């Protein structure tokens, strides 16, 4: 955080320097854009082929082949979900929250994509519907589906609580789910767990101090966030112990609800769509 009282005096041209207008780091106009109309048309006559219920304070995995769709659905009550994505056959290619944030902003919605980590950097999934798109940004600067938080984890909790042990943070839930899927010990599996898309979570940064905040999620049963898988995916979703994240997480105090994942097989993939290949960079890094 910035000092309440700076230790160094402002230079004479401070106002000029601070008055420079910002420029967007990554103008998205340069990115390959998804043909959303074609994606949405492919939903016509699709079949619901799998449903996974994620119990409160637990995580579950699910598989979605390229060109298929999945929805994360609110059931029973307001609940936040922490989503990890992996290439189905390659644990090393996973969701890159930081670059997704740099490309699409702090909070995702329809048309935005979840990008994979370096050296892959290709779209893993595209958001095709968001029933909370009406929320926009509130008066506090908050919004839903952020890529600014990380995932609640027992290490941060131990630091802040004087060493308390809590085993149902999203990091641990995702670790157990990934461990079960790949038959790995927890200590090996947790190395693959990564920063998440905070589905339905309402977050922002305070204007005064720039601190990460959360507030009660506006999600209600029946709401969903829908994606099309750009590559063969393994997803892992945790129903956060924070519930609607109105008060606290990393404990069993909050009211928690399950989340449902639905997987849909379209009759045919979107017209004109091709699963993205490897990134165009040659990976030589300038080395002779
Ligand atoms: Zn969590």
PDB file of C-alpha atoms and ligand atoms in Angstrom:
ATOM      1  CA  UNK A   1       0.000   0.000   0.000  1.00  0.00           C
ATOM      2  CA  UNK A   2       1.075   3.562  -0.545  1.00  0.00           C
ATOM      3  CA  UNK A   3       2.277   5.520   2.470  1.00  0.00           C
ATOM      4  CA  UNK A   4      -0.317   7.698   4.152  1.00  0.00           C
ATOM      5  CA  UNK A   5       2.385  10.365   4.456  1.00  0.00           C
ATOM      6  CA  UNK A   6       4.987  10.081   1.690  1.00  0.00           C
ATOM      7  CA  UNK A   7       8.589  10.350   2.874  1.00  0.00           C
ATOM      8  CA  UNK A   8       9.720  12.221  -0.216  1.00  0.00           C
ATOM      9  CA  UNK A   9       8.536  15.667  -1.349  1.00  0.00           C
ATOM     10  CA  UNK A  10       6.698  15.904  -4.660  1.00  0.00           C
ATOM     11  CA  UNK A  11       8.761  17.453  -7.495  1.00  0.00           C
ATOM     12  CA  UNK A  12       7.686  20.815  -8.924  1.00  0.00           C
ATOM     13  CA  UNK A  13       6.166  19.172 -12.000  1.00  0.00           C
ATOM     14  CA  UNK A  14       4.288  16.517 -10.000  1.00  0.00           C
ATOM     15  CA  UNK A  15       0.884  17.668 -11.226  1.00  0.00           C
ATOM     16  CA  UNK A  16       2.016  17.497 -14.864  1.00  0.00           C
ATOM     17  CA  UNK A  17       3.445  14.017 -14.433  1.00  0.00           C
ATOM     18  CA  UNK A  18       0.332  12.747 -12.680  1.00  0.00           C
ATOM     19  CA  UNK A  19      -1.925  14.388 -15.244  1.00  0.00           C
ATOM     20  CA  UNK A  20      -0.657  12.298 -18.179  1.00  0.00           C
ATOM     21  CA  UNK A  21      -3.527  10.283 -19.606  1.00  0.00           C
ATOM     22  CA  UNK A  22      -3.187   6.495 -19.505  1.00  0.00           C
ATOM     23  CA  UNK A  23      -3.055   4.317 -22.600  1.00  0.00           C
ATOM     24  CA  UNK A  24      -4.475   0.801 -22.822  1.00  0.00           C
ATOM     25  CA  UNK A  25      -1.596  -1.720 -22.571  1.00  0.00           C
ATOM     26  CA  UNK A  26      -3.124  -4.307 -24.828  1.00  0.00           C
ATOM     27  CA  UNK A  27      -5.764  -2.965 -27.230  1.00  0.00           C
ATOM     28  CA  UNK A  28      -7.933  -6.060 -27.751  1.00  0.00           C
ATOM     29  CA  UNK A  29      -8.799  -4.943 -31.283  1.00  0.00           C
ATOM     30  CA  UNK A  30      -5.578  -6.678 -32.310  1.00  0.00           C
ATOM     31  CA  UNK A  31      -6.653 -10.039 -30.897  1.00  0.00           C
ATOM     32  CA  UNK A  32      -8.353 -12.692 -32.983  1.00  0.00           C
ATOM     33  CA  UNK A  33     -12.027 -12.190 -32.084  1.00  0.00           C
ATOM     34  CA  UNK A  34     -14.421 -15.054 -31.495  1.00  0.00           C
ATOM     35  CA  UNK A  35     -17.425 -15.206 -33.844  1.00  0.00           C
ATOM     36  CA  UNK A  36     -19.929 -15.079 -31.003  1.00  0.00           C
ATOM     37  CA  UNK A  37     -22.948 -15.346 -33.283  1.00  0.00           C
ATOM     38  CA  UNK A  38     -21.616 -18.591 -34.754  1.00  0.00           C
ATOM     39  CA  UNK A  39     -20.781 -19.921 -31.276  1.00  0.00           C
ATOM     40  CA  UNK A  40     -24.281 -19.155 -30.048  1.00  0.00           C
ATOM     41  CA  UNK A  41     -25.911 -20.637 -33.136  1.00  0.00           C
ATOM     42  CA  UNK A  42     -24.123 -23.921 -32.375  1.00  0.00           C
ATOM     43  CA  UNK A  43     -26.144 -24.206 -29.143  1.00  0.00           C
ATOM     44  CA  UNK A  44     -29.318 -24.877 -31.152  1.00  0.00           C
ATOM     45  CA  UNK A  45     -30.382 -28.462 -30.418  1.00  0.00           C
ATOM     46  CA  UNK A  46     -27.387 -29.226 -28.189  1.00  0.00           C
ATOM     47  CA  UNK A  47     -27.587 -32.094 -25.678  1.00  0.00           C
ATOM     48  CA  UNK A  48     -26.862 -31.947 -21.985  1.00  0.00           C
ATOM     49  CA  UNK A  49     -24.446 -34.857 -21.594  1.00  0.00           C
ATOM     50  CA  UNK A  50     -23.005 -34.483 -18.089  1.00  0.00           C
ATOM     51  CA  UNK A  51     -23.819 -32.797 -14.811  1.00  0.00           C
ATOM     52  CA  UNK A  52     -21.431 -32.475 -11.910  1.00  0.00           C
ATOM     53  CA  UNK A  53     -22.600 -31.205  -8.546  1.00  0.00           C
ATOM     54  CA  UNK A  54     -19.820 -29.517  -6.597  1.00  0.00           C
ATOM     55  CA  UNK A  55     -20.594 -29.830  -2.875  1.00  0.00           C
ATOM     56  CA  UNK A  56     -20.014 -26.813  -0.590  1.00  0.00           C
ATOM     57  CA  UNK A  57     -16.363 -26.444   0.522  1.00  0.00           C
ATOM     58  CA  UNK A  58     -15.299 -29.110  -1.975  1.00  0.00           C
ATOM     59  CA  UNK A  59     -14.128 -29.179  -5.605  1.00  0.00           C
ATOM     60  CA  UNK A  60     -14.825 -31.494  -8.512  1.00  0.00           C
ATOM     61  CA  UNK A  61     -13.288 -31.951 -11.972  1.00  0.00           C
ATOM     62  CA  UNK A  62     -15.101 -32.172 -15.310  1.00  0.00           C
ATOM     63  CA  UNK A  63     -14.042 -32.733 -18.910  1.00  0.00           C
ATOM     64  CA  UNK A  64     -15.157 -30.734 -21.942  1.00  0.00           C
ATOM     65  CA  UNK A  65     -13.975 -31.631 -25.471  1.00  0.00           C
ATOM     66  CA  UNK A  66     -13.038 -28.785 -27.843  1.00  0.00           C
ATOM     67  CA  UNK A  67     -16.117 -27.278 -29.468  1.00  0.00           C
ATOM     68  CA  UNK A  68     -18.437 -28.307 -26.636  1.00  0.00           C
ATOM     69  CA  UNK A  69     -19.972 -25.971 -24.060  1.00  0.00           C
ATOM     70  CA  UNK A  70     -20.164 -25.871 -20.283  1.00  0.00           C
ATOM     71  CA  UNK A  71     -22.130 -23.868 -17.777  1.00  0.00           C
ATOM     72  CA  UNK A  72     -21.467 -23.091 -14.146  1.00  0.00           C
ATOM     73  CA  UNK A  73     -24.901 -22.774 -12.561  1.00  0.00           C
ATOM     74  CA  UNK A  74     -25.977 -21.316  -9.236  1.00  0.00           C
ATOM     75  CA  UNK A  75     -28.257 -23.710  -7.355  1.00  0.00           C
ATOM     76  CA  UNK A  76     -29.869 -23.448  -3.923  1.00  0.00           C
ATOM     77  CA  UNK A  77     -28.272 -20.145  -2.874  1.00  0.00           C
ATOM     78  CA  UNK A  78     -25.643 -17.470  -3.599  1.00  0.00           C
ATOM     79  CA  UNK A  79     -22.277 -19.149  -3.960  1.00  0.00           C
ATOM     80  CA  UNK A  80     -18.901 -18.232  -5.401  1.00  0.00           C
ATOM     81  CA  UNK A  81     -16.832 -20.690  -7.447  1.00  0.00           C
ATOM     82  CA  UNK A  82     -13.088 -20.852  -8.079  1.00  0.00           C
ATOM     83  CA  UNK A  83     -12.327 -22.215 -11.540  1.00  0.00           C
ATOM     84  CA  UNK A  84      -9.083 -23.812 -12.780  1.00  0.00           C
ATOM     85  CA  UNK A  85      -8.664 -24.959 -16.381  1.00  0.00           C
ATOM     86  CA  UNK A  86      -6.085 -27.376 -17.812  1.00  0.00           C
ATOM     87  CA  UNK A  87      -5.449 -28.721 -21.288  1.00  0.00           C
ATOM     88  CA  UNK A  88      -7.035 -32.172 -20.923  1.00  0.00           C
ATOM     89  CA  UNK A  89      -3.844 -34.065 -21.775  1.00  0.00           C
ATOM     90  CA  UNK A  90      -1.253 -31.615 -20.469  1.00  0.00           C
ATOM     91  CA  UNK A  91      -1.155 -30.486 -16.855  1.00  0.00           C
ATOM     92  CA  UNK A  92       1.521 -27.967 -17.868  1.00  0.00           C
ATOM     93  CA  UNK A  93      -0.872 -25.917 -20.003  1.00  0.00           C
ATOM     94  CA  UNK A  94      -3.176 -24.120 -17.638  1.00  0.00           C
ATOM     95  CA  UNK A  95      -5.175 -20.942 -17.228  1.00  0.00           C
ATOM     96  CA  UNK A  96      -3.132 -17.703 -17.053  1.00  0.00           C
ATOM     97  CA  UNK A  97      -5.108 -15.328 -14.888  1.00  0.00           C
ATOM     98  CA  UNK A  98      -2.560 -12.486 -15.095  1.00  0.00           C
ATOM     99  CA  UNK A  99      -2.425 -12.264 -18.888  1.00  0.00           C
ATOM    100  CA  UNK A 100      -6.184 -12.749 -19.161  1.00  0.00           C
ATOM    101  CA  UNK A 101      -6.537  -9.739 -16.837  1.00  0.00           C
ATOM    102  CA  UNK A 102      -4.068  -7.695 -18.903  1.00  0.00           C
ATOM    103  CA  UNK A 103      -5.979  -8.517 -22.089  1.00  0.00           C
ATOM    104  CA  UNK A 104      -9.604  -8.338 -20.974  1.00  0.00           C
ATOM    105  CA  UNK A 105      -9.604  -6.281 -17.769  1.00  0.00           C
ATOM    106  CA  UNK A 106     -10.236  -7.081 -14.131  1.00  0.00           C
ATOM    107  CA  UNK A 107     -13.605  -8.825 -14.555  1.00  0.00           C
ATOM    108  CA  UNK A 108     -14.691 -11.077 -17.426  1.00  0.00           C
ATOM    109  CA  UNK A 109     -17.966 -11.351 -19.307  1.00  0.00           C
ATOM    110  CA  UNK A 110     -19.418 -12.417 -22.652  1.00  0.00           C
ATOM    111  CA  UNK A 111     -16.897 -12.559 -25.516  1.00  0.00           C
ATOM    112  CA  UNK A 112     -13.869 -12.638 -23.200  1.00  0.00           C
ATOM    113  CA  UNK A 113     -11.551 -15.608 -23.215  1.00  0.00           C
ATOM    114  CA  UNK A 114      -9.559 -17.570 -20.686  1.00  0.00           C
ATOM    115  CA  UNK A 115      -5.963 -17.740 -21.979  1.00  0.00           C
ATOM    116  CA  UNK A 116      -3.383 -20.422 -21.233  1.00  0.00           C
ATOM    117  CA  UNK A 117       0.039 -19.880 -19.648  1.00  0.00           C
ATOM    118  CA  UNK A 118       3.336 -19.381 -21.476  1.00  0.00           C
ATOM    119  CA  UNK A 119       4.685 -20.859 -23.682  1.00  0.00           C
ATOM    120  CA  UNK A 120       1.201 -21.759 -24.942  1.00  0.00           C
ATOM    121  CA  UNK A 121      -0.865 -18.544 -24.715  1.00  0.00           C
ATOM    122  CA  UNK A 122      -3.932 -19.530 -26.695  1.00  0.00           C
ATOM    123  CA  UNK A 123      -7.626 -19.327 -25.847  1.00  0.00           C
ATOM    124  CA  UNK A 124      -8.763 -22.216 -23.640  1.00  0.00           C
ATOM    125  CA  UNK A 125     -12.411 -21.154 -23.333  1.00  0.00           C
ATOM    126  CA  UNK A 126     -14.632 -18.313 -24.539  1.00  0.00           C
ATOM    127  CA  UNK A 127     -17.499 -16.928 -22.462  1.00  0.00           C
ATOM    128  CA  UNK A 128     -20.687 -17.237 -24.511  1.00  0.00           C
ATOM    129  CA  UNK A 129     -23.306 -16.158 -21.947  1.00  0.00           C
ATOM    130  CA  UNK A 130     -23.318 -14.377 -18.587  1.00  0.00           C
ATOM    131  CA  UNK A 131     -26.650 -13.864 -16.811  1.00  0.00           C
ATOM    132  CA  UNK A 132     -24.939 -11.372 -14.459  1.00  0.00           C
ATOM    133  CA  UNK A 133     -23.812  -9.078 -17.286  1.00  0.00           C
ATOM    134  CA  UNK A 134     -26.400  -6.528 -16.091  1.00  0.00           C
ATOM    135  CA  UNK A 135     -24.274  -5.892 -12.960  1.00  0.00           C
ATOM    136  CA  UNK A 136     -21.529  -4.005 -14.795  1.00  0.00           C
ATOM    137  CA  UNK A 137     -19.550  -2.072 -12.176  1.00  0.00           C
ATOM    138  CA  UNK A 138     -21.207  -0.856  -8.961  1.00  0.00           C
ATOM    139  CA  UNK A 139     -20.625   2.423  -7.092  1.00  0.00           C
ATOM    140  CA  UNK A 140     -17.703   0.861  -5.194  1.00  0.00           C
ATOM    141  CA  UNK A 141     -15.957  -0.175  -8.386  1.00  0.00           C
ATOM    142  CA  UNK A 142     -16.940  -3.795  -7.743  1.00  0.00           C
ATOM    143  CA  UNK A 143     -17.965  -6.344 -10.346  1.00  0.00           C
ATOM    144  CA  UNK A 144     -18.318 -10.109 -10.816  1.00  0.00           C
ATOM    145  CA  UNK A 145     -16.151 -12.880 -12.324  1.00  0.00           C
ATOM    146  CA  UNK A 146     -12.768 -11.391 -11.452  1.00  0.00           C
ATOM    147  CA  UNK A 147      -9.278 -12.348 -12.495  1.00  0.00           C
ATOM    148  CA  UNK A 148      -7.700 -10.085  -9.848  1.00  0.00           C
ATOM    149  CA  UNK A 149      -7.934 -12.348  -6.810  1.00  0.00           C
ATOM    150  CA  UNK A 150      -5.992 -15.567  -6.574  1.00  0.00           C
ATOM    151  CA  UNK A 151      -7.779 -18.340  -4.676  1.00  0.00           C
ATOM    152  CA  UNK A 152      -8.266 -18.616  -0.932  1.00  0.00           C
ATOM    153  CA  UNK A 153      -5.482 -20.783   0.436  1.00  0.00           C
ATOM    154  CA  UNK A 154      -4.385 -22.252   3.774  1.00  0.00           C
ATOM    155  CA  UNK A 155      -0.937 -20.675   3.655  1.00  0.00           C
ATOM    156  CA  UNK A 156      -2.221 -17.093   3.645  1.00  0.00           C
ATOM    157  CA  UNK A 157      -4.749 -18.127   6.288  1.00  0.00           C
ATOM    158  CA  UNK A 158      -1.972 -19.549   8.493  1.00  0.00           C
ATOM    159  CA  UNK A 159      -0.008 -16.294   8.122  1.00  0.00           C
ATOM    160  CA  UNK A 160      -2.967 -14.139   9.088  1.00  0.00           C
ATOM    161  CA  UNK A 161      -4.315 -16.345  11.894  1.00  0.00           C
ATOM    162  CA  UNK A 162      -1.139 -17.243  13.768  1.00  0.00           C
ATOM    163  CA  UNK A 163      -0.810 -20.715  12.282  1.00  0.00           C
ATOM    164  CA  UNK A 164      -4.386 -22.007  12.184  1.00  0.00           C
ATOM    165  CA  UNK A 165      -4.886 -25.118  10.031  1.00  0.00           C
ATOM    166  CA  UNK A 166      -7.887 -24.995   7.689  1.00  0.00           C
ATOM    167  CA  UNK A 167      -8.240 -27.625   4.968  1.00  0.00           C
ATOM    168  CA  UNK A 168     -11.171 -26.459   2.853  1.00  0.00           C
ATOM    169  CA  UNK A 169      -9.817 -23.323   1.197  1.00  0.00           C
ATOM    170  CA  UNK A 170     -10.290 -23.380  -2.592  1.00  0.00           C
ATOM    171  CA  UNK A 171      -6.567 -24.120  -3.022  1.00  0.00           C
ATOM    172  CA  UNK A 172      -6.915 -27.319  -0.972  1.00  0.00           C
ATOM    173  CA  UNK A 173     -10.269 -28.265  -2.516  1.00  0.00           C
ATOM    174  CA  UNK A 174      -8.793 -27.899  -6.012  1.00  0.00           C
ATOM    175  CA  UNK A 175      -5.693 -29.796  -4.889  1.00  0.00           C
ATOM    176  CA  UNK A 176      -7.763 -32.798  -3.733  1.00  0.00           C
ATOM    177  CA  UNK A 177      -9.863 -32.762  -6.915  1.00  0.00           C
ATOM    178  CA  UNK A 178      -6.782 -32.604  -9.179  1.00  0.00           C
ATOM    179  CA  UNK A 179      -5.067 -35.284  -7.062  1.00  0.00           C
ATOM    180  CA  UNK A 180      -8.085 -37.592  -7.457  1.00  0.00           C
ATOM    181  CA  UNK A 181      -8.270 -37.032 -11.211  1.00  0.00           C
ATOM    182  CA  UNK A 182      -4.608 -37.737 -11.923  1.00  0.00           C
ATOM    183  CA  UNK A 183      -3.950 -40.142  -9.058  1.00  0.00           C
ATOM    184  CA  UNK A 184      -1.351 -37.844  -7.506  1.00  0.00           C
ATOM    185  CA  UNK A 185      -0.441 -37.200  -3.866  1.00  0.00           C
ATOM    186  CA  UNK A 186      -1.764 -33.858  -2.600  1.00  0.00           C
ATOM    187  CA  UNK A 187       1.719 -32.322  -2.376  1.00  0.00           C
ATOM    188  CA  UNK A 188       2.355 -33.061  -6.063  1.00  0.00           C
ATOM    189  CA  UNK A 189      -1.120 -32.072  -7.199  1.00  0.00           C
ATOM    190  CA  UNK A 190      -1.070 -28.671  -5.499  1.00  0.00           C
ATOM    191  CA  UNK A 191       1.830 -27.544  -7.685  1.00  0.00           C
ATOM    192  CA  UNK A 192      -0.578 -27.582 -10.645  1.00  0.00           C
ATOM    193  CA  UNK A 193      -3.308 -25.565  -8.947  1.00  0.00           C
ATOM    194  CA  UNK A 194      -3.212 -21.995 -10.213  1.00  0.00           C
ATOM    195  CA  UNK A 195      -4.877 -18.605  -9.921  1.00  0.00           C
ATOM    196  CA  UNK A 196      -8.536 -18.861 -10.765  1.00  0.00           C
ATOM    197  CA  UNK A 197     -11.431 -17.200 -12.468  1.00  0.00           C
ATOM    198  CA  UNK A 198     -13.554 -16.161  -9.485  1.00  0.00           C
ATOM    199  CA  UNK A 199     -16.958 -17.130 -10.864  1.00  0.00           C
ATOM    200  CA  UNK A 200     -19.871 -15.068  -9.449  1.00  0.00           C
ATOM    201  CA  UNK A 201     -17.565 -13.413  -6.854  1.00  0.00           C
ATOM    202  CA  UNK A 202     -18.046  -9.640  -6.485  1.00  0.00           C
ATOM    203  CA  UNK A 203     -14.738  -7.874  -5.976  1.00  0.00           C
ATOM    204  CA  UNK A 204     -12.734  -4.752  -6.660  1.00  0.00           C
ATOM    205  CA  UNK A 205     -10.024  -2.505  -5.298  1.00  0.00           C
ATOM    206  CA  UNK A 206     -10.790   0.233  -2.788  1.00  0.00           C
ATOM    207  CA  UNK A 207     -10.349   3.689  -4.318  1.00  0.00           C
ATOM    208  CA  UNK A 208      -8.432   5.092  -1.311  1.00  0.00           C
ATOM    209  CA  UNK A 209      -5.917   2.328  -0.657  1.00  0.00           C
ATOM    210  CA  UNK A 210      -6.122   0.042  -3.677  1.00  0.00           C
ATOM    211  CA  UNK A 211      -6.867  -2.945  -1.431  1.00  0.00           C
ATOM    212  CA  UNK A 212      -8.637  -6.005  -2.773  1.00  0.00           C
ATOM    213  CA  UNK A 213     -12.215  -6.136  -1.490  1.00  0.00           C
ATOM    214  CA  UNK A 214     -15.147  -8.508  -1.741  1.00  0.00           C
ATOM    215  CA  UNK A 215     -18.845  -8.038  -1.130  1.00  0.00           C
ATOM    216  CA  UNK A 216     -21.935 -10.263  -1.202  1.00  0.00           C
ATOM    217  CA  UNK A 217     -22.298 -11.825  -4.629  1.00  0.00           C
ATOM    218  CA  UNK A 218     -25.402 -10.740  -6.576  1.00  0.00           C
ATOM    219  CA  UNK A 219     -25.756 -14.294  -7.974  1.00  0.00           C
ATOM    220  CA  UNK A 220     -29.049 -16.095  -7.417  1.00  0.00           C
ATOM    221  CA  UNK A 221     -30.144 -19.667  -8.136  1.00  0.00           C
ATOM    222  CA  UNK A 222     -30.677 -20.071 -11.876  1.00  0.00           C
ATOM    223  CA  UNK A 223     -27.856 -17.712 -12.861  1.00  0.00           C
ATOM    224  CA  UNK A 224     -25.078 -19.153 -14.981  1.00  0.00           C
ATOM    225  CA  UNK A 225     -21.807 -18.393 -16.708  1.00  0.00           C
ATOM    226  CA  UNK A 226     -21.449 -20.270 -20.004  1.00  0.00           C
ATOM    227  CA  UNK A 227     -18.291 -21.132 -21.960  1.00  0.00           C
ATOM    228  CA  UNK A 228     -17.297 -22.831 -25.170  1.00  0.00           C
ATOM    229  CA  UNK A 229     -14.191 -25.009 -24.875  1.00  0.00           C
ATOM    230  CA  UNK A 230     -11.620 -23.874 -27.447  1.00  0.00           C
ATOM    231  CA  UNK A 231      -9.360 -26.889 -26.741  1.00  0.00           C
ATOM    232  CA  UNK A 232      -9.955 -30.202 -24.950  1.00  0.00           C
ATOM    233  CA  UNK A 233     -10.315 -29.144 -21.327  1.00  0.00           C
ATOM    234  CA  UNK A 234     -10.164 -30.458 -17.829  1.00  0.00           C
ATOM    235  CA  UNK A 235     -11.912 -28.071 -15.472  1.00  0.00           C
ATOM    236  CA  UNK A 236     -11.764 -28.025 -11.681  1.00  0.00           C
ATOM    237  CA  UNK A 237     -14.314 -26.000  -9.737  1.00  0.00           C
ATOM    238  CA  UNK A 238     -14.325 -25.289  -6.001  1.00  0.00           C
ATOM    239  CA  UNK A 239     -17.412 -24.096  -4.114  1.00  0.00           C
ATOM    240  CA  UNK A 240     -15.575 -21.518  -1.989  1.00  0.00           C
ATOM    241  CA  UNK A 241     -15.863 -21.795   1.811  1.00  0.00           C
ATOM    242  CA  UNK A 242     -16.705 -18.078   1.711  1.00  0.00           C
ATOM    243  CA  UNK A 243     -20.187 -18.901   0.301  1.00  0.00           C
ATOM    244  CA  UNK A 244     -21.371 -15.625  -1.256  1.00  0.00           C
ATOM    245  CA  UNK A 245     -18.146 -14.025   0.065  1.00  0.00           C
ATOM    246  CA  UNK A 246     -20.038 -11.317   1.972  1.00  0.00           C
ATOM    247  CA  UNK A 247     -18.006 -11.670   5.163  1.00  0.00           C
ATOM    248  CA  UNK A 248     -15.156 -14.138   5.384  1.00  0.00           C
ATOM    249  CA  UNK A 249     -13.600 -17.172   3.822  1.00  0.00           C
ATOM    250  CA  UNK A 250     -11.008 -19.710   5.034  1.00  0.00           C
ATOM    251  CA  UNK A 251     -13.464 -20.949   7.690  1.00  0.00           C
ATOM    252  CA  UNK A 252     -16.694 -22.910   8.088  1.00  0.00           C
ATOM    253  CA  UNK A 253     -18.600 -19.810   9.244  1.00  0.00           C
ATOM    254  CA  UNK A 254     -20.253 -18.695   5.976  1.00  0.00           C
ATOM    255  CA  UNK A 255     -23.439 -20.250   4.572  1.00  0.00           C
ATOM    256  CA  UNK A 256     -22.291 -22.377   1.626  1.00  0.00           C
ATOM    257  CA  UNK A 257     -24.174 -23.903  -1.274  1.00  0.00           C
ATOM    258  CA  UNK A 258     -23.334 -26.347  -4.035  1.00  0.00           C
ATOM    259  CA  UNK A 259     -22.598 -25.305  -7.616  1.00  0.00           C
ATOM    260  CA  UNK A 260     -23.588 -27.271 -10.692  1.00  0.00           C
ATOM    261  CA  UNK A 261     -21.504 -27.785 -13.822  1.00  0.00           C
ATOM    262  CA  UNK A 262     -23.356 -28.776 -16.980  1.00  0.00           C
ATOM    263  CA  UNK A 263     -21.604 -30.020 -20.120  1.00  0.00           C
ATOM    264  CA  UNK A 264     -23.350 -29.672 -23.492  1.00  0.00           C
ATOM    265  CA  UNK A 265     -22.539 -31.403 -26.777  1.00  0.00           C
ATOM    266  CA  UNK A 266     -23.602 -29.364 -29.825  1.00  0.00           C
ATOM    267  CA  UNK A 267     -24.875 -31.109 -32.965  1.00  0.00           C
ATOM    268  CA  UNK A 268     -21.868 -29.614 -34.746  1.00  0.00           C
ATOM    269  CA  UNK A 269     -19.099 -27.200 -33.732  1.00  0.00           C
ATOM    270  CA  UNK A 270     -19.647 -23.516 -34.582  1.00  0.00           C
ATOM    271  CA  UNK A 271     -19.524 -22.786 -38.317  1.00  0.00           C
ATOM    272  CA  UNK A 272     -16.069 -21.537 -39.323  1.00  0.00           C
ATOM    273  CA  UNK A 273     -14.527 -22.353 -35.934  1.00  0.00           C
ATOM    274  CA  UNK A 274     -11.198 -24.165 -35.594  1.00  0.00           C
ATOM    275  CA  UNK A 275      -9.579 -25.172 -32.322  1.00  0.00           C
ATOM    276  CA  UNK A 276      -6.603 -22.808 -31.787  1.00  0.00           C
ATOM    277  CA  UNK A 277      -3.184 -24.282 -32.531  1.00  0.00           C
ATOM    278  CA  UNK A 278       0.092 -23.436 -30.780  1.00  0.00           C
ATOM    279  CA  UNK A 279       1.105 -19.794 -30.358  1.00  0.00           C
ATOM    280  CA  UNK A 280       2.917 -18.271 -33.349  1.00  0.00           C
ATOM    281  CA  UNK A 281       6.055 -17.305 -31.364  1.00  0.00           C
ATOM    282  CA  UNK A 282       9.046 -19.504 -32.345  1.00  0.00           C
ATOM    283  CA  UNK A 283      10.404 -19.843 -28.757  1.00  0.00           C
ATOM    284  CA  UNK A 284      14.023 -19.119 -29.791  1.00  0.00           C
ATOM    285  CA  UNK A 285      14.111 -16.089 -27.437  1.00  0.00           C
ATOM    286  CA  UNK A 286      16.791 -14.561 -29.658  1.00  0.00           C
ATOM    287  CA  UNK A 287      19.334 -17.237 -28.748  1.00  0.00           C
ATOM    288  CA  UNK A 288      21.685 -18.111 -31.631  1.00  0.00           C
TER     289      UNK A 288
HETATM  290 ZN1  LIG B   1     -12.217 -19.706  -2.046  1.00  0.00          ZN
END
